[in-house]
Tab-separated table of C-alpha atoms in Angstrom:
chain	number	residue	atom	x	y	z
A	1182	MET	CA	0.000	0.000	0.000
A	1183	ALA	CA	1.396	3.379	-1.030
A	1184	VAL	CA	0.143	5.446	1.947
A	1185	GLY	CA	0.104	4.659	5.623
A	1186	LYS	CA	-2.806	3.984	7.941
A	1187	ASP	CA	-2.338	7.351	9.639
A	1188	ARG	CA	-3.090	9.241	6.439
A	1189	LEU	CA	-6.205	7.167	5.782
A	1190	ALA	CA	-7.342	7.682	9.379
A	1191	ALA	CA	-7.004	11.448	8.874
A	1192	LEU	CA	-9.458	11.333	5.967
A	1193	ASP	CA	-12.422	12.212	8.140
A	1194	HIS	CA	-13.869	15.352	6.551
A	1195	ALA	CA	-14.404	16.869	3.119
A	1196	ASP	CA	-11.406	19.210	3.319
A	1197	ALA	CA	-8.903	16.561	4.364
A	1198	ASP	CA	-5.928	15.766	2.132
A	1199	TRP	CA	-7.469	13.482	-0.506
A	1200	ALA	CA	-5.092	14.682	-3.239
A	1201	GLY	CA	-2.889	12.053	-4.858
A	1202	LEU	CA	-4.662	9.144	-3.177
A	1203	HIS	CA	-4.808	6.131	-5.523
A	1204	VAL	CA	-8.406	4.882	-5.290
A	1205	VAL	CA	-10.180	2.075	-7.114
A	1206	VAL	CA	-13.939	2.631	-7.323
A	1207	PHE	CA	-15.462	-0.793	-7.893
A	1208	GLY	CA	-18.824	-0.562	-9.650
A	1209	LEU	CA	-20.277	2.227	-11.760
A	1210	GLY	CA	-23.778	2.347	-10.351
A	1211	VAL	CA	-25.441	5.395	-8.829
A	1212	SER	CA	-23.281	5.301	-5.695
A	1213	GLY	CA	-20.107	4.421	-7.599
A	1214	TYR	CA	-20.455	7.379	-9.928
A	1215	ALA	CA	-21.087	9.732	-6.996
A	1216	ALA	CA	-18.049	8.371	-5.132
A	1217	ALA	CA	-15.738	8.660	-8.133
A	1218	ASP	CA	-16.877	12.201	-8.879
A	1219	ALA	CA	-16.373	13.345	-5.278
A	1220	LEU	CA	-12.898	11.819	-5.118
A	1221	LEU	CA	-11.829	13.342	-8.429
A	1222	GLN	CA	-13.042	16.763	-7.300
A	1223	ARG	CA	-10.627	16.457	-4.360
A	1224	GLY	CA	-7.610	15.478	-6.385
A	1225	ALA	CA	-7.613	11.719	-5.890
A	1226	LEU	CA	-6.298	9.466	-8.661
A	1227	VAL	CA	-9.294	7.315	-9.512
A	1228	THR	CA	-9.646	4.076	-11.444
A	1229	VAL	CA	-13.204	2.867	-11.972
A	1230	LEU	CA	-13.871	-0.835	-12.577
A	1231	SER	CA	-17.247	-2.136	-13.686
A	1232	GLY	CA	-18.951	-4.919	-15.584
A	1233	PRO	CA	-20.372	-4.699	-19.099
A	1234	PRO	CA	-21.642	-1.125	-19.425
A	1235	THR	CA	-25.117	0.153	-20.087
A	1236	ASP	CA	-25.596	3.200	-22.312
A	1237	LEU	CA	-25.893	5.372	-19.194
A	1238	GLN	CA	-22.654	3.972	-17.782
A	1239	ARG	CA	-20.829	4.730	-21.017
A	1240	GLU	CA	-21.978	8.332	-20.716
A	1241	GLN	CA	-20.915	8.440	-17.052
A	1242	ALA	CA	-17.545	6.961	-17.978
A	1243	THR	CA	-16.999	9.725	-20.544
A	1244	VAL	CA	-17.676	12.378	-17.907
A	1245	LEU	CA	-15.353	10.718	-15.382
A	1246	GLU	CA	-12.579	10.340	-17.958
A	1247	ILE	CA	-12.820	14.066	-18.750
A	1248	LEU	CA	-12.310	14.667	-15.021
A	1249	GLY	CA	-9.215	12.479	-15.079
A	1250	ALA	CA	-10.416	9.001	-14.127
A	1251	VAL	CA	-9.366	5.752	-15.759
A	1252	VAL	CA	-12.455	3.622	-16.492
A	1253	ARG	CA	-12.177	-0.090	-17.272
A	1254	PHE	CA	-15.104	-2.323	-18.133
A	1255	GLY	CA	-14.967	-6.113	-17.989
A	1256	ALA	CA	-14.220	-8.955	-15.590
A	1257	GLU	CA	-10.600	-9.195	-16.802
A	1258	HIS	CA	-9.838	-6.001	-14.847
A	1259	GLN	CA	-11.490	-7.256	-11.646
A	1260	GLN	CA	-9.016	-9.854	-10.405
A	1261	HIS	CA	-6.667	-7.884	-8.145
A	1262	PRO	CA	-5.822	-4.254	-7.320
A	1263	ASP	CA	-2.822	-2.514	-8.794
A	1264	PRO	CA	0.120	-2.449	-6.303
A	1265	ALA	CA	-0.157	1.356	-6.108
A	1266	THR	CA	-3.740	1.195	-4.805
A	1267	ASP	CA	-4.251	2.983	-1.485
A	1268	LEU	CA	-7.985	2.402	-1.101
A	1269	VAL	CA	-10.899	0.547	-2.690
A	1270	VAL	CA	-14.381	2.098	-2.606
A	1271	THR	CA	-16.880	-0.594	-3.497
A	1272	SER	CA	-20.489	-0.651	-4.571
A	1273	PRO	CA	-22.580	-2.241	-1.802
A	1274	GLY	CA	-23.636	-5.344	-3.711
A	1275	ILE	CA	-20.087	-6.669	-4.135
A	1276	PRO	CA	-19.554	-9.455	-1.563
A	1277	PRO	CA	-16.300	-9.919	0.362
A	1278	THR	CA	-15.891	-13.277	-1.397
A	1279	HIS	CA	-15.383	-11.574	-4.778
A	1280	PRO	CA	-11.856	-12.339	-6.094
A	1281	PHE	CA	-10.960	-8.640	-6.217
A	1282	MET	CA	-12.047	-8.119	-2.601
A	1283	ARG	CA	-10.136	-11.203	-1.482
A	1284	ALA	CA	-7.054	-9.934	-3.291
A	1285	ALA	CA	-7.420	-6.475	-1.719
A	1286	ALA	CA	-7.693	-8.014	1.749
A	1287	ALA	CA	-4.637	-10.180	1.125
A	1288	ALA	CA	-2.660	-7.119	0.007
A	1289	GLY	CA	-3.759	-5.097	3.032
A	1290	VAL	CA	-5.697	-2.556	0.958
A	1291	PRO	CA	-8.619	-1.040	2.916
A	1292	VAL	CA	-12.085	-1.383	1.405
A	1293	TRP	CA	-14.794	1.199	2.115
A	1294	GLY	CA	-18.327	1.411	0.845
A	1295	GLU	CA	-19.848	4.622	-0.520
A	1296	VAL	CA	-21.564	5.081	2.861
A	1297	GLU	CA	-18.235	4.979	4.706
A	1298	LEU	CA	-16.763	7.416	2.168
A	1299	ALA	CA	-19.736	9.740	2.661
A	1300	TRP	CA	-19.319	9.691	6.440
A	1301	ARG	CA	-15.655	10.631	6.033
A	1302	MET	CA	-16.519	13.400	3.534
A	1303	ARG	CA	-18.874	15.296	5.802
A	1304	PRO	CA	-18.007	18.941	6.467
A	1305	ARG	CA	-15.479	19.494	9.234
A	1306	GLU	CA	-17.916	21.808	11.038
A	1307	GLY	CA	-21.705	21.675	11.221
A	1308	ALA	CA	-22.171	18.309	9.542
A	1309	ALA	CA	-25.788	17.138	9.392
A	1310	PRO	CA	-26.568	14.391	11.922
A	1311	TRP	CA	-27.576	10.984	10.559
A	1312	LEU	CA	-30.714	9.132	11.642
A	1313	THR	CA	-30.057	5.602	10.368
A	1314	ILE	CA	-32.486	2.787	9.614
A	1315	THR	CA	-32.004	-0.846	8.710
A	1316	GLY	CA	-34.158	-3.966	8.904
A	1317	THR	CA	-35.124	-6.913	6.767
A	1318	ASN	CA	-38.450	-5.302	5.878
A	1319	GLY	CA	-39.896	-1.796	5.914
A	1320	LYS	CA	-36.705	0.249	5.557
A	1321	THR	CA	-37.806	2.366	2.617
A	1322	THR	CA	-41.262	3.062	4.018
A	1323	THR	CA	-39.780	4.084	7.358
A	1324	VAL	CA	-37.013	6.275	5.972
A	1325	THR	CA	-39.385	8.132	3.629
A	1326	MET	CA	-41.882	8.566	6.479
A	1327	LEU	CA	-39.047	9.977	8.573
A	1328	GLU	CA	-38.054	12.336	5.754
A	1329	ARG	CA	-41.636	13.630	5.571
A	1330	ILE	CA	-41.850	14.110	9.354
A	1331	LEU	CA	-38.536	16.001	9.509
A	1332	GLN	CA	-39.644	18.269	6.686
A	1333	ALA	CA	-42.982	18.853	8.406
A	1334	GLY	CA	-40.937	19.987	11.410
A	1335	GLY	CA	-39.368	22.725	9.307
A	1336	LEU	CA	-36.044	20.958	8.806
A	1337	ARG	CA	-34.137	20.720	5.544
A	1338	ALA	CA	-33.939	16.935	5.333
A	1339	ILE	CA	-33.659	14.205	2.724
A	1340	ALA	CA	-33.865	10.418	2.599
A	1341	ALA	CA	-30.588	9.033	1.278
A	1342	GLY	CA	-28.431	5.929	1.200
A	1343	ASN	CA	-30.089	2.718	0.074
A	1344	VAL	CA	-32.952	4.810	-1.289
A	1345	GLY	CA	-32.905	7.876	-3.492
A	1346	THR	CA	-29.887	10.167	-3.269
A	1347	PRO	CA	-26.389	8.703	-2.788
A	1348	LEU	CA	-25.030	9.732	0.591
A	1349	VAL	CA	-21.910	11.279	-0.901
A	1350	GLU	CA	-24.122	13.698	-2.831
A	1351	ALA	CA	-26.220	14.426	0.260
A	1352	VAL	CA	-23.278	15.276	2.530
A	1353	LEU	CA	-21.597	17.437	-0.133
A	1354	HIS	CA	-24.718	19.274	-1.272
A	1355	PRO	CA	-23.977	22.989	-1.780
A	1356	GLN	CA	-27.045	23.838	0.317
A	1357	PRO	CA	-26.365	21.826	3.478
A	1358	TYR	CA	-29.080	19.697	5.026
A	1359	ASP	CA	-30.064	20.038	8.667
A	1360	VAL	CA	-30.394	16.267	9.140
A	1361	LEU	CA	-30.264	13.125	6.991
A	1362	ALA	CA	-32.666	10.171	7.085
A	1363	VAL	CA	-30.407	7.287	6.085
A	1364	GLU	CA	-31.512	3.860	4.879
A	1365	LEU	CA	-28.787	1.213	5.215
A	1366	SER	CA	-28.706	-2.326	3.870
A	1367	THR	CA	-26.538	-5.049	5.370
A	1368	PHE	CA	-24.355	-4.779	2.262
A	1369	GLN	CA	-23.686	-1.128	3.085
A	1370	LEU	CA	-23.171	-1.850	6.779
A	1371	HIS	CA	-20.645	-4.572	5.952
A	1372	TRP	CA	-18.420	-2.049	4.175
A	1373	SER	CA	-18.796	0.649	6.878
A	1374	ALA	CA	-16.661	0.984	9.985
A	1375	SER	CA	-16.750	4.490	11.484
A	1376	LEU	CA	-20.356	5.731	11.268
A	1377	SER	CA	-21.654	7.364	14.443
A	1378	PRO	CA	-25.341	8.181	13.935
A	1379	TYR	CA	-27.272	10.539	16.171
A	1380	ALA	CA	-30.042	7.942	16.407
A	1381	SER	CA	-30.399	4.507	14.834
A	1382	CYS	CA	-33.027	1.822	14.304
A	1383	CYS	CA	-33.265	-1.823	13.304
A	1384	LEU	CA	-36.893	-2.519	12.409
A	1385	ASN	CA	-36.774	-6.323	12.357
A	1386	VAL	CA	-34.501	-9.231	11.476
A	1387	ALA	CA	-35.435	-12.303	9.453
A	1388	PRO	CA	-33.244	-14.503	7.239
A	1389	ASP	CA	-32.371	-12.765	3.960
A	1390	HIS	CA	-29.411	-12.426	1.602
A	1391	LEU	CA	-27.897	-15.595	3.033
A	1392	ASP	CA	-26.212	-16.225	-0.301
A	1393	TRP	CA	-24.285	-12.941	0.133
A	1394	HIS	CA	-23.509	-13.148	3.858
A	1395	GLY	CA	-22.936	-16.887	4.062
A	1396	SER	CA	-25.037	-17.463	7.181
A	1397	TYR	CA	-27.919	-16.027	9.166
A	1398	GLU	CA	-25.533	-15.300	12.055
A	1399	GLU	CA	-23.407	-13.048	9.860
A	1400	TYR	CA	-26.478	-11.345	8.394
A	1401	ARG	CA	-27.765	-10.710	11.938
A	1402	ARG	CA	-24.391	-9.328	12.994
A	1403	MET	CA	-24.382	-6.877	10.091
A	1404	LYS	CA	-27.859	-5.641	11.036
A	1405	GLY	CA	-26.518	-4.937	14.518
A	1406	ARG	CA	-23.850	-2.640	13.111
A	1407	VAL	CA	-26.475	0.064	12.675
A	1408	TYR	CA	-26.356	0.656	16.446
A	1409	GLU	CA	-22.580	0.918	16.781
A	1410	ARG	CA	-21.372	4.301	18.068
A	1411	THR	CA	-24.940	5.674	18.256
A	1412	GLN	CA	-24.905	8.956	20.114
A	1413	HIS	CA	-28.411	9.568	21.440
A	1414	ALA	CA	-31.043	6.847	20.867
A	1415	CYS	CA	-31.095	3.223	19.697
A	1416	VAL	CA	-34.625	2.449	18.506
A	1417	TYR	CA	-35.624	-1.223	18.561
A	1418	ASN	CA	-38.745	-3.286	17.901
A	1419	GLU	CA	-40.192	-4.593	21.166
A	1420	ASP	CA	-42.114	-7.184	19.142
A	1421	ASP	CA	-38.894	-8.554	17.594
A	1422	PRO	CA	-36.575	-9.649	20.441
A	1423	THR	CA	-33.566	-9.890	18.122
A	1424	THR	CA	-33.514	-6.127	17.673
A	1425	ARG	CA	-33.343	-5.544	21.422
A	1426	GLU	CA	-30.522	-8.088	21.682
A	1427	LEU	CA	-28.616	-6.192	19.003
A	1428	VAL	CA	-28.950	-2.969	21.017
A	1429	GLU	CA	-27.735	-4.731	24.149
A	1430	ASP	CA	-24.693	-6.051	22.284
A	1431	ALA	CA	-23.808	-2.737	20.611
A	1432	ASP	CA	-20.940	-0.462	21.633
A	1433	VAL	CA	-22.694	2.902	21.820
A	1434	VAL	CA	-21.728	6.375	22.993
A	1435	GLU	CA	-22.178	6.683	26.745
A	1436	GLY	CA	-25.644	8.014	27.552
A	1437	ALA	CA	-27.369	6.705	24.431
A	1438	ARG	CA	-30.863	5.445	25.304
A	1439	ALA	CA	-32.664	2.291	24.221
A	1440	ILE	CA	-36.106	3.249	22.866
A	1441	GLY	CA	-38.640	0.554	22.028
A	1442	PHE	CA	-41.679	0.654	19.765
A	1443	THR	CA	-44.569	-1.779	19.865
A	1444	LEU	CA	-47.995	-2.377	18.387
A	1445	GLY	CA	-49.208	-2.867	21.949
A	1446	LEU	CA	-49.358	-0.554	24.943
A	1447	PRO	CA	-46.053	1.297	25.405
A	1448	GLY	CA	-44.105	1.055	28.615
A	1449	PRO	CA	-41.796	3.851	29.811
A	1450	SER	CA	-39.166	4.816	27.194
A	1451	MET	CA	-41.327	3.325	24.452
A	1452	LEU	CA	-43.736	4.285	21.688
A	1453	GLY	CA	-46.861	2.247	21.055
A	1454	VAL	CA	-50.586	2.262	20.409
A	1455	VAL	CA	-53.170	3.296	23.020
A	1456	ASP	CA	-56.863	3.075	22.072
A	1457	GLY	CA	-56.129	3.603	18.398
A	1458	VAL	CA	-53.610	6.409	19.000
A	1459	LEU	CA	-49.878	6.317	18.277
A	1460	ALA	CA	-48.389	7.428	21.581
A	1461	ASP	CA	-44.942	8.465	22.834
A	1462	ARG	CA	-43.849	7.602	26.393
A	1463	ALA	CA	-40.147	8.035	25.668
A	1464	PHE	CA	-39.579	11.688	24.814
A	1465	VAL	CA	-41.917	13.347	27.287
A	1466	PRO	CA	-41.123	15.206	30.546
A	1467	ASP	CA	-43.077	12.711	32.661
A	1468	ARG	CA	-42.999	9.146	31.344
A	1469	ARG	CA	-46.077	8.223	33.356
A	1470	TYR	CA	-47.966	9.985	30.590
A	1471	ALA	CA	-47.875	9.828	26.800
A	1472	ALA	CA	-47.775	12.390	24.016
A	1473	GLN	CA	-50.362	11.728	21.319
A	1474	LEU	CA	-48.798	11.619	17.841
A	1475	CYS	CA	-51.650	10.654	15.494
A	1476	THR	CA	-54.508	8.203	15.342
A	1477	VAL	CA	-54.414	4.985	13.365
A	1478	ALA	CA	-57.340	6.362	11.350
A	1479	GLU	CA	-55.336	9.483	10.473
A	1480	LEU	CA	-52.400	7.304	9.468
A	1481	ALA	CA	-54.678	5.530	7.001
A	1482	ALA	CA	-55.477	8.890	5.347
A	1483	GLY	CA	-58.979	7.829	4.379
A	1484	GLU	CA	-57.923	4.495	2.911
A	1485	GLU	CA	-58.571	1.070	4.371
A	1486	ALA	CA	-57.112	0.329	7.789
A	1487	PRO	CA	-53.290	0.313	7.631
A	1488	SER	CA	-51.554	-3.027	8.040
A	1489	PRO	CA	-49.736	-3.797	11.299
A	1490	HIS	CA	-46.321	-3.520	9.634
A	1491	TYR	CA	-47.249	-0.075	8.259
A	1492	ILE	CA	-48.171	1.081	11.779
A	1493	ALA	CA	-44.888	-0.347	13.089
A	1494	ASP	CA	-42.944	1.550	10.432
A	1495	ALA	CA	-44.741	4.753	11.434
A	1496	LEU	CA	-43.862	4.221	15.089
A	1497	ALA	CA	-40.197	3.653	14.228
A	1498	ALA	CA	-40.071	6.802	12.086
A	1499	ALA	CA	-41.786	8.748	14.859
A	1500	ALA	CA	-39.296	7.465	17.443
A	1501	LEU	CA	-36.308	8.616	15.391
A	1502	ALA	CA	-37.902	12.001	14.780
A	1503	ARG	CA	-38.784	12.453	18.444
A	1504	ALA	CA	-35.210	11.488	19.353
A	1505	TYR	CA	-34.172	14.474	17.241
A	1506	ASP	CA	-36.648	16.659	19.184
A	1507	VAL	CA	-39.245	17.002	16.415
A	1508	PRO	CA	-42.499	18.079	18.139
A	1509	PRO	CA	-45.556	15.771	18.185
A	1510	ALA	CA	-47.546	18.094	15.921
A	1511	ALA	CA	-44.916	17.748	13.183
A	1512	VAL	CA	-44.910	13.966	13.578
A	1513	ARG	CA	-48.680	13.971	13.072
A	1514	ALA	CA	-48.476	16.300	10.069
A	1515	GLY	CA	-45.715	14.240	8.475
A	1516	LEU	CA	-47.477	10.916	8.905
A	1517	MET	CA	-50.814	12.275	7.707
A	1518	GLY	CA	-49.154	13.811	4.649
A	1519	TYR	CA	-47.176	10.697	3.763
A	1520	THR	CA	-47.860	8.874	0.509
A	1521	PRO	CA	-46.843	5.184	0.545
A	1522	GLN	CA	-44.040	4.202	-1.807
A	1523	PRO	CA	-44.895	2.305	-4.995
A	1524	HIS	CA	-45.011	-1.507	-4.907
A	1525	ARG	CA	-45.479	-1.640	-1.156
A	1526	GLY	CA	-49.006	-2.867	-0.530
A	1527	GLN	CA	-50.747	-0.700	-3.111
A	1528	VAL	CA	-54.256	-1.534	-4.287
A	1529	VAL	CA	-53.794	-1.345	-8.060
A	1530	ALA	CA	-57.192	-2.598	-9.288
A	1531	THR	CA	-60.629	-3.619	-8.052
A	1532	GLY	CA	-63.245	-5.523	-10.026
A	1533	ALA	CA	-65.795	-8.332	-9.665
A	1534	GLY	CA	-65.440	-8.056	-5.895
A	1535	VAL	CA	-61.683	-8.790	-6.019
A	1536	ARG	CA	-58.917	-6.417	-4.872
A	1537	TRP	CA	-55.498	-6.630	-6.517
A	1538	ILE	CA	-52.564	-5.608	-4.306
A	1539	ASP	CA	-49.013	-4.977	-5.524
A	1540	ASP	CA	-46.403	-5.722	-2.862
A	1541	SER	CA	-43.601	-6.496	-5.300
A	1542	LYS	CA	-41.149	-5.025	-2.765
A	1543	ALA	CA	-41.797	-8.124	-0.606
A	1544	THR	CA	-38.564	-9.680	-1.842
A	1545	ASN	CA	-38.030	-12.068	1.075
A	1546	PRO	CA	-40.203	-14.424	3.152
A	1547	GLY	CA	-40.486	-12.029	6.072
A	1548	ALA	CA	-41.905	-9.249	3.941
A	1549	ALA	CA	-44.283	-11.650	2.204
A	1550	ALA	CA	-45.463	-12.959	5.582
A	1551	ALA	CA	-46.281	-9.430	6.732
A	1552	ALA	CA	-48.233	-8.788	3.528
A	1553	LEU	CA	-50.165	-12.050	3.844
A	1554	ARG	CA	-51.068	-11.370	7.477
A	1555	ALA	CA	-52.863	-8.199	6.375
A	1556	VAL	CA	-55.467	-10.088	4.275
A	1557	GLU	CA	-57.922	-12.886	5.031
A	1558	HIS	CA	-58.681	-14.718	1.769
A	1559	VAL	CA	-55.926	-14.488	-0.791
A	1560	VAL	CA	-54.803	-15.775	-4.142
A	1561	TRP	CA	-51.060	-15.496	-3.688
A	1562	VAL	CA	-48.774	-14.641	-6.612
A	1563	ALA	CA	-45.215	-15.511	-5.605
A	1564	GLY	CA	-41.818	-16.664	-6.783
A	1565	GLY	CA	-38.489	-15.506	-8.130
A	1566	GLN	CA	-35.009	-15.809	-6.632
A	1567	LEU	CA	-35.188	-17.048	-3.027
A	1568	LYS	CA	-31.506	-16.257	-2.367
A	1569	GLY	CA	-31.158	-19.274	-0.096
A	1570	ALA	CA	-34.139	-18.374	2.083
A	1571	ASP	CA	-36.481	-21.011	3.529
A	1572	VAL	CA	-40.216	-20.510	2.906
A	1573	ASP	CA	-41.592	-23.326	5.078
A	1574	ASN	CA	-42.548	-21.114	8.025
A	1575	LEU	CA	-44.076	-18.549	5.689
A	1576	VAL	CA	-46.287	-21.133	3.986
A	1577	ARG	CA	-47.196	-22.899	7.230
A	1578	ASP	CA	-48.344	-19.662	8.884
A	1579	ALA	CA	-50.261	-18.407	5.835
A	1580	ALA	CA	-51.867	-21.705	4.784
A	1581	HIS	CA	-55.274	-20.933	6.315
A	1582	ARG	CA	-55.495	-17.680	4.337
A	1583	LEU	CA	-54.722	-19.115	0.923
A	1584	ARG	CA	-57.459	-19.571	-1.665
A	1585	ALA	CA	-54.833	-20.554	-4.232
A	1586	ALA	CA	-51.239	-19.840	-5.238
A	1587	VAL	CA	-49.826	-18.896	-8.617
A	1588	LEU	CA	-46.052	-19.315	-8.824
A	1589	ILE	CA	-43.524	-17.779	-11.196
A	1590	GLY	CA	-39.761	-17.540	-11.404
A	1591	VAL	CA	-36.678	-19.677	-11.121
A	1592	ASP	CA	-37.398	-20.958	-7.586
A	1593	ARG	CA	-41.141	-21.524	-7.982
A	1594	GLU	CA	-40.804	-25.258	-7.423
A	1595	LEU	CA	-39.280	-24.692	-3.965
A	1596	ILE	CA	-42.384	-22.720	-2.967
A	1597	ALA	CA	-44.596	-25.391	-4.544
A	1598	GLN	CA	-42.878	-28.039	-2.432
A	1599	ALA	CA	-43.535	-26.027	0.732
A	1600	LEU	CA	-47.185	-25.672	-0.276
A	1601	ARG	CA	-47.459	-29.439	-0.794
A	1602	ARG	CA	-46.019	-29.983	2.686
A	1603	HIS	CA	-48.013	-27.393	4.606
A	1604	ALA	CA	-51.074	-26.521	2.483
A	1605	PRO	CA	-51.812	-29.649	0.455
A	1606	ASP	CA	-55.423	-28.648	-0.245
A	1607	VAL	CA	-54.535	-25.266	-1.740
A	1608	PRO	CA	-54.672	-25.217	-5.562
A	1609	VAL	CA	-51.272	-24.350	-7.038
A	1610	VAL	CA	-50.553	-23.194	-10.587
A	1611	GLN	CA	-46.952	-22.932	-11.787
A	1612	ILE	CA	-46.200	-20.655	-14.734
A	1613	ASP	CA	-43.411	-22.278	-16.710
A	1614	SER	CA	-42.467	-19.220	-18.743
A	1615	THR	CA	-39.378	-17.376	-17.537
A	1616	GLN	CA	-40.049	-14.333	-19.726
A	1617	THR	CA	-41.870	-11.192	-18.607
A	1618	ASP	CA	-45.066	-12.528	-20.238
A	1619	ALA	CA	-45.216	-14.867	-17.246
A	1620	MET	CA	-46.871	-12.081	-15.256
A	1621	ASP	CA	-49.724	-11.807	-17.758
A	1622	LEU	CA	-50.208	-15.562	-17.534
A	1623	ALA	CA	-50.045	-15.503	-13.725
A	1624	VAL	CA	-52.624	-12.722	-13.433
A	1625	THR	CA	-54.970	-14.517	-15.836
A	1626	GLU	CA	-54.758	-17.651	-13.673
A	1627	ALA	CA	-55.215	-15.643	-10.478
A	1628	ALA	CA	-58.364	-14.024	-11.874
A	1629	ARG	CA	-59.743	-17.471	-12.678
A	1630	LEU	CA	-59.089	-18.727	-9.148
A	1631	ALA	CA	-60.269	-15.658	-7.180
A	1632	ARG	CA	-63.774	-15.311	-5.758
A	1633	PRO	CA	-65.681	-12.174	-4.741
A	1634	GLY	CA	-64.231	-10.883	-1.459
A	1635	ASP	CA	-60.754	-12.255	-2.201
A	1636	VAL	CA	-57.497	-10.373	-2.576
A	1637	VAL	CA	-55.024	-11.249	-5.291
A	1638	LEU	CA	-51.699	-10.384	-3.711
A	1639	LEU	CA	-48.335	-10.092	-5.412
A	1640	ALA	CA	-45.964	-10.747	-2.505
A	1641	PRO	CA	-43.203	-12.758	-4.174
A	1642	ALA	CA	-41.026	-13.628	-1.137
A	1643	ALA	CA	-38.183	-13.563	-3.650
A	1644	ALA	CA	-35.960	-11.270	-5.670
A	1645	SER	CA	-36.928	-10.385	-9.211
A	1646	LYS	CA	-33.895	-10.325	-11.454
A	1647	ASP	CA	-34.336	-13.830	-12.809
A	1648	MET	CA	-37.112	-12.427	-15.040
A	1649	PHE	CA	-37.386	-8.660	-14.555
A	1650	SER	CA	-35.129	-5.616	-14.381
A	1651	GLY	CA	-36.104	-5.264	-10.727
A	1652	TYR	CA	-39.070	-5.340	-8.366
A	1653	PRO	CA	-40.540	-2.106	-9.847
A	1654	GLU	CA	-40.918	-3.668	-13.302
A	1655	ARG	CA	-42.407	-6.800	-11.739
A	1656	GLY	CA	-44.955	-4.708	-9.861
A	1657	ASP	CA	-45.761	-2.519	-12.852
A	1658	LEU	CA	-46.469	-5.555	-15.046
A	1659	PHE	CA	-48.663	-7.047	-12.325
A	1660	ALA	CA	-50.630	-3.798	-12.020
A	1661	GLN	CA	-51.077	-3.476	-15.774
A	1662	ALA	CA	-52.323	-7.051	-16.073
A	1663	ALA	CA	-54.586	-6.671	-13.022
A	1664	ARG	CA	-56.232	-3.613	-14.525
A	1665	ARG	CA	-56.720	-5.473	-17.779
A	1666	VAL	CA	-58.491	-8.459	-16.230
A	1667	SER	CA	-60.491	-6.181	-13.911
A	1668	GLY	CA	-61.738	-4.049	-16.766
A	1669	VAL	CA	-60.075	-0.913	-15.375
A	1670	GLY	CA	-58.987	1.559	-18.014
A	1671	ARG	CA	-60.432	-0.328	-20.992
């Protein structure tokens, strides 16, 4: 390595001495481009490595090359770092088992993620505090709820990280933010080592991404990293004991509080639900009493009753906002003004007494289980890439709700096997096509199987990239087909 550890340790603010640092940026996605640009602007010598380029990436590469970067596409450049490399900044999806990452570790070259780089590029003075969120399910809903609440409180705030704006762009914005709502995946947490959030939250933990992490234990450990070095409040889910255990195991700043949230009655230092009201017993002068935040009916904003996991997400967002001293009235205004994100439990069509719900974001069994618990009689559309996850518990718990199941994707047979074991009387249709027309076929079958009063629910319990560009395309195709069979928009 060309520079010593002391120089790298001193890179802890935007105006530090980044000039001349030899950095490999691995991956030219949204975060990789932002990282390379920020490093080049500060005089670093940047080499960008990426796979086969898209048209957008070719355009980005041209811009970066004008700024002085070397850009190399192709796996042949991704075997080992050049001996002059001081630092690798990796895209979050690259696992530590990748040959390049193994070679970097063997050579003693530090590897940071874009999140770690962003933390170290904050302004020396007056840097915006981070309110960080992770969890197997609900991260994006919670972080965008939190963004809305902070803004309702008059703060210049933005949701960044694993959603929306790259964190490097957020921390270097020419008009500084007051506070950042930060969504973090386990991939991002794996490649982060020095974050010290003002407040942090793990919503829940269930097996996911086991193919990337290698084991549930390692995945769980990475979720727990969100609490490390937390300064003021560690928010946990009282209804998920693992999250409390992660707080108890975390090395936090002295004085940081543990704040629980629950769908039940809140104890002291908790948020919960009292007679249909979201209530705060943590950030009040006298914890014998509670501050009213909003009612469950207000949270629903005139729609059908919100699902339990939606209420839990709202409580978590409220807890983080209250930790940052946002007043109850702003919490209420933010939650009432919040619009749910696409592909997260949206009713996309109604016809012949059947509701069609798009929860394409349910990319793991835990998220699918939460979606299924919110409905009584369901034709379940599921399947895709299970990523090593087990669906037996999901199917066993949901069996009594299932009218039928329509399965798509590369791992559909694994779900079919679980249905044969735990719901043998439930009709199952497997769609053999692995092209995007499979969704049209699946929706046609679901319409045939559904009865008045049923819900047809897309909650795949699996990732989407075996057949689709991502979960948004999967959800969009489901919605389009649902509207077609329901007669909406004809």
